[in-house]
Each structure stands twice: as C-alpha cells, then as structure tokens.
Amino acid sequence: MKLKLLILTLLFAVSLVPGTVFGTLFAQPVEPPVEPPVFSDPNQPELQHDGLVDGEEFNAVQKLLTRANNAYEMNLIDDAYKFVNGALKIDEDDASVIYFARLIYAKKLEQLRTFYNAEDFIEIQANLEEFENLSDAQIKKLVRLVELSQQPKDSSPFERTIISIILAVVILITFAGVIFMLFLMILVRKNMKQQREFQEQYLTNFKHLIAAQKSYLSIGGLSDLYTENLKLAGVSTWDSAKALPNVDFSDEDLAELREYAVKCESLGAKIDEISGRKNNSKNVSELVYKLSIMLGLPQGMAMLNFCAAMVYDAGFLGMAPDLLTASDLTEEQWEALKSHVNLADKYLDFVPKKYWSVFDDAAKKHHENMDGSGYPHGLKGKEIPQIARLIRVAETYVSLSSKRNYRETFDKETAIQTLKEQPQFYDPAVVNMLDSIV
C-alpha cells in the first residue's frame, strides 16, 4: 500500500516538470493570447497596389486600415468595424483588407453573442453576402452561434407561472378598459340625448310660442325706454365699435333707424304669423334692447339691435308653412328647418349696407352655442357676434316664460335658473344681466 502511494506521488511530481513525457501528457493545452494585428505582423499579407485601384483609392484603403487597427488596439470594435467596412467598399479583393476584416468581424460577432443587437447582426449578414471573400469557417461558425443564442429557450415552471400572471393582469386591465369605455359611451349617449331633447323642446317653442304677459315696447315709445336709470345702470362691458366700427350713430342715423324700425315691425308680424308665435318678434326685440342698454351699448346700437331682433327669423318666410307647424319632425325635416338661417337675405333687402352685418349676424348666427355645439358654423364664445348672443338668451327666455299647450308657464325665477344652468348654450354675462332686468 505504501509502495503504491509512493509511485503515484513520483508520477505526479514528474508530470509537473515541463518537457518530460508525463509532463506533456498531463499538461493542459493553453491557447496563446490573440494579439491585436498590426501591419508589421509577418503573418498578415502586405497591402499591394495591384493596379485594380488607383493611387488615391490605395491611399484611402491604407488610411482606413490604419484607423481600424488603432481602434482595434484600443478595443473600440465598433469604430474598427466601421473603418474596415469602408476599406472593403473600396477594395474588397485585397488580401490584407480581407485578413484584417475577418479579425474585426469575428470580434464583432463575439460581442453580439453577449450583447445582441438585431440591427448590427442584420448588417453583418448583409455585408457577408456582399463581400463573398470575407466569409470563412470561423465567421460562419460565429454567425451560427449568434443565431442560436437568439432562439427561444424552454421556459421553466417558474417562468411559465410569471407569464401566466402577466397574461392574467393584461386580460384584467383590458376587461376594465372595455368596461370603462362602455361607461363613457353611455355617458356620451346620455348627454347627446339630453341635447337632442333640448333642441326638440326648443323647436316646439318656436311653433307654440304665445304672447308674453308683458307690455310691449312700441315703436313710437322706443326712446322712452332709454331712461336715466338705464343710462346709469349701463356699463361699458361691450364695445359697440366691434360690431359697427364705421357708424357713429349721429342724429341722422337715429332718425333713419326709427324709419327702419317701422319696416322691421311689419316684417316681424309676418314672421310671427307664419310660425304661429304671436308677438314673438316684439317680445324678443324688447328684451334685446333693454339688455343692450344695460350692457353699456349706446342708444344707437341698442336701437339697431332692437330692429335686427324683430326680423332675426326672416328665413321662416322662405319655408313651407306645414313644416313650421308640424307636430313631429323627421330627421330630414329637422335639417330642413335648420336651413332657415340661410334664407333671410332676400327678405332683408331694405337694410342699408352700413347696418347689414348686424342684421346678417342676427339672422344667421342666433342658434350658435357658447361651447361651439350650435349651428350653422359651430362658433364658440366671443366668436359669436353680440347680437346673436343677445337674441339666443332673449328668445329662449320668452319661450320659457310663455304658456305651453302641454304645461303651465315657467315663472321668471325658474326661467332664469334654467338659462343659468346651461352656460354651454347661453352667454352667462347676458343671462346675469337679464336676471337683473326681469
């Protein structure tokens, strides 16, 4: 037993001595370290000017290889890869270029095995197809290894559990999102329904409006309304110059407006008759005049608004009477009725050019809403002209405070509160001023 142990000890000691048979047998092979190539390497082919490229290209190749070599020595493989590709594009057949390119491509592929980049790998594969001399056994092997490194591996039970949990969470979030979207759609549809009901109710107001239980501002007494109290109450919150910048409302202008008021009163009576709304034009125009004064507009501008408010629905004169008196409207009839805002021009031919913009705004834009949901242009806020905002509030108030065939008259407080609750349709400043008047 001791003899065997002694022999084994001697054999192990001998194996440690280099150069002996046993040392050779037991020694582990050690691969020599790969030194970065330099142009003085005797194993590297010399870069030859073989006549296939001109002198400038030859020099360019030399410079690119020198830069690639320097980058390679500093382990800047991406830079070396870029420079050697430049050399390949100039002279892909030169043995020195191919030699050095293979070294850099091999190093680049080794990097991709550890830090995979799909874009870089696709580029390398494309270059190997373009430069056929570049691919050798080592390059092909490394390409294959990179491909294998990206193949999906069988997941462990733990990984499968994690994936199942993630999928369950995704499904749950998706389901919650669907529920939320359904809830949102219900809210939107409910809002649209309420808006449509309001529009239908408003249309009914057009057809069933009766005279308000208030005194009417007569044409002859128009200036009487402009009392000292109203003068003091008016504040300059609205600028009349924005509506009519070229009119100063001289005495001649005021006298002219009184003449047009007579014509507007006559036309307003015809509009009320065909639409079945007795005294609607008079009642609306009275409120518009008072609101104009209280909002700080001068008497001339208030008188002009008064005239325009009597004929704002002149477009009704161009529509079929049965459409205006129909109890139930189809969608097509409703769209046709909305077109009345564009039919007023020919009935307002008596209006002089200098006042036309106010009459035109009154006729075409009195159904615009503050939030842009009105028609025909979808204007919002201050985009809506002053006269249109005044008529929008006054007309609805007159409608709400008048008796209906299906309900009793709203009292003043309820009518005003209804307007205040819908600032998306009515100018709050005008509504607040109306509240102080009525």
Coordinates of C-alpha atoms in Angstrom, one line a residue, residues 23-241:
G23 CA 4.6 16.5 -18.3
T24 CA 3.4 16.5 -21.9
L25 CA 0.6 14.0 -21.2
F26 CA -0.7 15.8 -18.2
A27 CA -0.2 19.4 -19.2
Q28 CA -3.4 21.3 -20.1
P29 CA -3.3 22.9 -23.6
V30 CA -3.0 26.7 -23.4
E31 CA -4.1 28.7 -26.3
P32 CA -1.8 31.6 -27.0
P33 CA -3.5 35.0 -26.5
V34 CA -4.7 36.7 -29.6
E35 CA -2.8 39.8 -30.1
P36 CA -4.3 42.7 -32.0
P37 CA -3.0 42.6 -35.5
V38 CA -0.6 45.3 -36.7
F39 CA 0.6 46.0 -40.2
S40 CA 4.1 44.7 -39.2
D41 CA 2.7 41.3 -38.4
P42 CA 4.6 38.8 -40.7
N43 CA 1.5 36.6 -41.0
Q44 CA -0.6 39.4 -42.4
P45 CA -0.5 39.9 -46.2
E46 CA 1.1 43.1 -47.3
L47 CA -1.3 45.6 -48.8
Q48 CA -0.4 45.6 -52.5
H49 CA -1.1 48.2 -55.2
D50 CA -2.1 45.6 -57.8
G51 CA -3.4 48.1 -60.4
L52 CA -7.0 47.3 -59.7
V53 CA -7.5 50.6 -57.8
D54 CA -5.9 53.9 -58.4
G55 CA -3.4 55.7 -56.2
E56 CA -5.9 57.8 -54.3
E57 CA -8.1 54.7 -53.5
F58 CA -5.0 52.8 -52.4
N59 CA -4.1 55.6 -50.0
A60 CA -7.6 55.7 -48.8
V61 CA -7.6 52.0 -48.0
Q62 CA -4.3 52.4 -46.1
K63 CA -5.7 55.2 -44.0
L64 CA -8.9 53.3 -43.2
L65 CA -7.0 50.2 -42.2
T66 CA -4.6 52.2 -40.1
R67 CA -7.6 53.8 -38.3
A68 CA -9.3 50.4 -38.0
N69 CA -6.0 48.9 -36.5
N70 CA -5.7 51.8 -34.0
A71 CA -9.4 51.4 -32.9
Y72 CA -8.9 47.6 -32.6
E73 CA -5.8 48.0 -30.4
M74 CA -7.9 50.3 -28.1
N75 CA -10.7 47.7 -28.1
L76 CA -13.1 50.1 -30.0
I77 CA -14.6 47.4 -32.0
D78 CA -17.5 49.4 -33.4
D79 CA -15.1 52.0 -34.8
A80 CA -12.7 49.4 -36.2
Y81 CA -15.8 47.7 -37.8
K82 CA -16.8 51.0 -39.4
F83 CA -13.3 51.7 -40.8
V84 CA -12.7 48.2 -42.2
N85 CA -16.1 48.3 -43.9
G86 CA -15.0 51.5 -45.6
A87 CA -11.9 49.7 -46.8
L88 CA -13.9 46.8 -48.1
K89 CA -16.2 49.0 -50.1
I90 CA -13.1 50.4 -51.8
D91 CA -11.2 47.2 -52.4
E92 CA -12.9 44.0 -51.3
D93 CA -10.4 41.7 -53.1
D94 CA -7.2 42.9 -51.4
A95 CA -5.9 40.0 -49.2
S96 CA -4.7 42.4 -46.4
V97 CA -8.2 44.0 -46.2
I98 CA -9.9 40.6 -46.1
Y99 CA -7.5 39.3 -43.5
F100 CA -8.0 42.3 -41.2
A101 CA -11.8 42.4 -41.8
R102 CA -12.1 38.8 -40.7
L103 CA -10.4 39.5 -37.4
I104 CA -12.7 42.5 -36.7
Y105 CA -15.9 40.7 -37.9
A106 CA -15.0 37.8 -35.6
K107 CA -14.6 40.2 -32.6
K108 CA -17.8 41.9 -33.5
L109 CA -19.7 38.6 -33.7
E110 CA -18.3 37.6 -30.3
Q111 CA -19.7 40.9 -28.9
L112 CA -23.1 40.2 -30.4
R113 CA -23.2 36.8 -28.6
T114 CA -23.1 38.7 -25.3
F115 CA -24.9 41.9 -26.2
Y116 CA -27.2 41.1 -29.1
N117 CA -28.2 43.9 -31.4
A118 CA -30.6 42.9 -34.2
E119 CA -29.7 45.9 -36.4
D120 CA -26.0 45.2 -36.2
F121 CA -26.4 41.5 -36.9
I122 CA -28.6 42.1 -39.9
E123 CA -25.9 44.5 -41.2
I124 CA -23.2 41.9 -40.8
Q125 CA -25.2 39.3 -42.6
A126 CA -25.8 41.7 -45.5
N127 CA -22.1 42.5 -45.6
L128 CA -21.1 38.8 -45.7
E129 CA -23.4 38.4 -48.7
E130 CA -22.0 41.5 -50.4
F131 CA -18.3 40.6 -49.7
E132 CA -18.2 37.0 -50.6
N133 CA -14.4 36.6 -49.8
L134 CA -15.0 37.7 -46.3
S135 CA -16.8 34.6 -45.0
D136 CA -14.6 31.7 -43.8
A137 CA -15.3 28.8 -41.5
Q138 CA -14.7 30.8 -38.3
I139 CA -17.0 33.6 -39.4
K140 CA -19.8 31.1 -40.4
K141 CA -19.5 29.4 -37.1
L142 CA -19.8 32.6 -35.1
V143 CA -22.8 33.7 -37.2
R144 CA -24.4 30.3 -36.4
L145 CA -23.7 30.8 -32.7
V146 CA -25.2 34.2 -32.6
E147 CA -28.3 32.8 -34.3
L148 CA -28.5 30.0 -31.8
S149 CA -28.2 32.5 -28.9
Q150 CA -31.4 34.2 -30.1
Q151 CA -33.5 31.1 -30.4
P152 CA -36.2 30.8 -27.7
K153 CA -35.4 28.6 -24.8
D154 CA -37.8 26.3 -23.0
S155 CA -39.2 28.2 -20.1
S156 CA -39.1 26.9 -16.6
P157 CA -42.2 26.3 -14.5
F158 CA -41.5 29.5 -12.6
E159 CA -41.2 31.4 -15.8
R160 CA -44.4 29.9 -17.1
T161 CA -46.1 30.9 -13.9
I162 CA -44.8 34.5 -14.2
I163 CA -46.0 34.6 -17.8
S164 CA -49.4 33.3 -16.8
I165 CA -49.7 36.0 -14.1
I166 CA -48.7 38.7 -16.6
L167 CA -51.3 37.5 -19.1
A168 CA -54.0 37.4 -16.4
V169 CA -53.1 41.0 -15.4
V170 CA -53.2 42.1 -19.1
I171 CA -56.6 40.5 -19.6
L172 CA -57.9 42.1 -16.4
I173 CA -56.7 45.5 -17.5
T174 CA -58.2 45.0 -20.9
F175 CA -61.5 44.0 -19.4
A176 CA -61.5 47.0 -17.1
G177 CA -60.7 49.2 -20.1
V178 CA -63.7 47.8 -22.0
I179 CA -66.0 48.4 -19.0
F180 CA -64.7 52.0 -18.7
M181 CA -65.2 52.6 -22.5
L182 CA -68.8 51.3 -22.2
F183 CA -69.5 53.5 -19.3
L184 CA -68.0 56.5 -21.2
M185 CA -70.2 55.7 -24.2
I186 CA -73.3 55.6 -22.1
L187 CA -72.5 59.0 -20.6
V188 CA -71.9 60.4 -24.1
R189 CA -75.1 59.0 -25.4
K190 CA -77.0 60.3 -22.4
N191 CA -75.6 63.8 -23.0
M192 CA -76.4 63.6 -26.7
K193 CA -79.9 62.5 -25.8
Q194 CA -80.4 65.4 -23.4
Q195 CA -79.0 67.9 -26.0
R196 CA -81.4 66.5 -28.6
E197 CA -84.3 66.7 -26.3
F198 CA -83.4 70.3 -25.6
Q199 CA -83.3 71.0 -29.3
E200 CA -86.6 69.4 -29.9
Q201 CA -88.1 71.3 -27.0
Y202 CA -86.6 74.5 -28.4
L203 CA -88.2 73.7 -31.8
T204 CA -91.5 73.2 -30.1
N205 CA -91.1 76.6 -28.5
F206 CA -90.9 78.1 -32.0
K207 CA -94.2 76.6 -33.0
H208 CA -96.2 77.1 -29.8
L209 CA -95.0 80.4 -28.5
I210 CA -97.8 82.8 -27.4
A211 CA -97.6 86.4 -26.4
A212 CA -95.7 87.1 -23.2
Q213 CA -97.7 88.8 -20.3
K214 CA -95.7 91.9 -20.5
S215 CA -96.1 95.3 -22.1
Y216 CA -94.5 95.8 -25.5
L217 CA -92.1 98.4 -26.4
S218 CA -93.9 100.4 -29.1
I219 CA -92.0 101.9 -31.9
G220 CA -93.2 105.4 -31.1
G221 CA -92.0 105.0 -27.5
L222 CA -88.7 103.4 -28.3
S223 CA -86.7 106.3 -26.9
D224 CA -88.8 106.3 -23.8
L225 CA -87.2 103.1 -22.6
Y226 CA -83.8 104.8 -22.6
T227 CA -84.4 106.4 -19.2
E228 CA -82.0 108.0 -16.9
N229 CA -82.0 104.9 -14.7
L230 CA -80.9 102.7 -17.7
K231 CA -78.2 105.1 -18.6
L232 CA -76.7 104.9 -15.2
A233 CA -77.1 101.1 -15.0
G234 CA -75.3 100.5 -18.3
V235 CA -71.6 99.7 -18.0
S236 CA -69.1 99.6 -20.8
T237 CA -68.7 95.8 -20.8
W238 CA -69.5 95.6 -24.5
D239 CA -67.8 97.7 -27.2
S240 CA -70.2 98.8 -30.0
A241 CA -67.2 99.6 -32.2

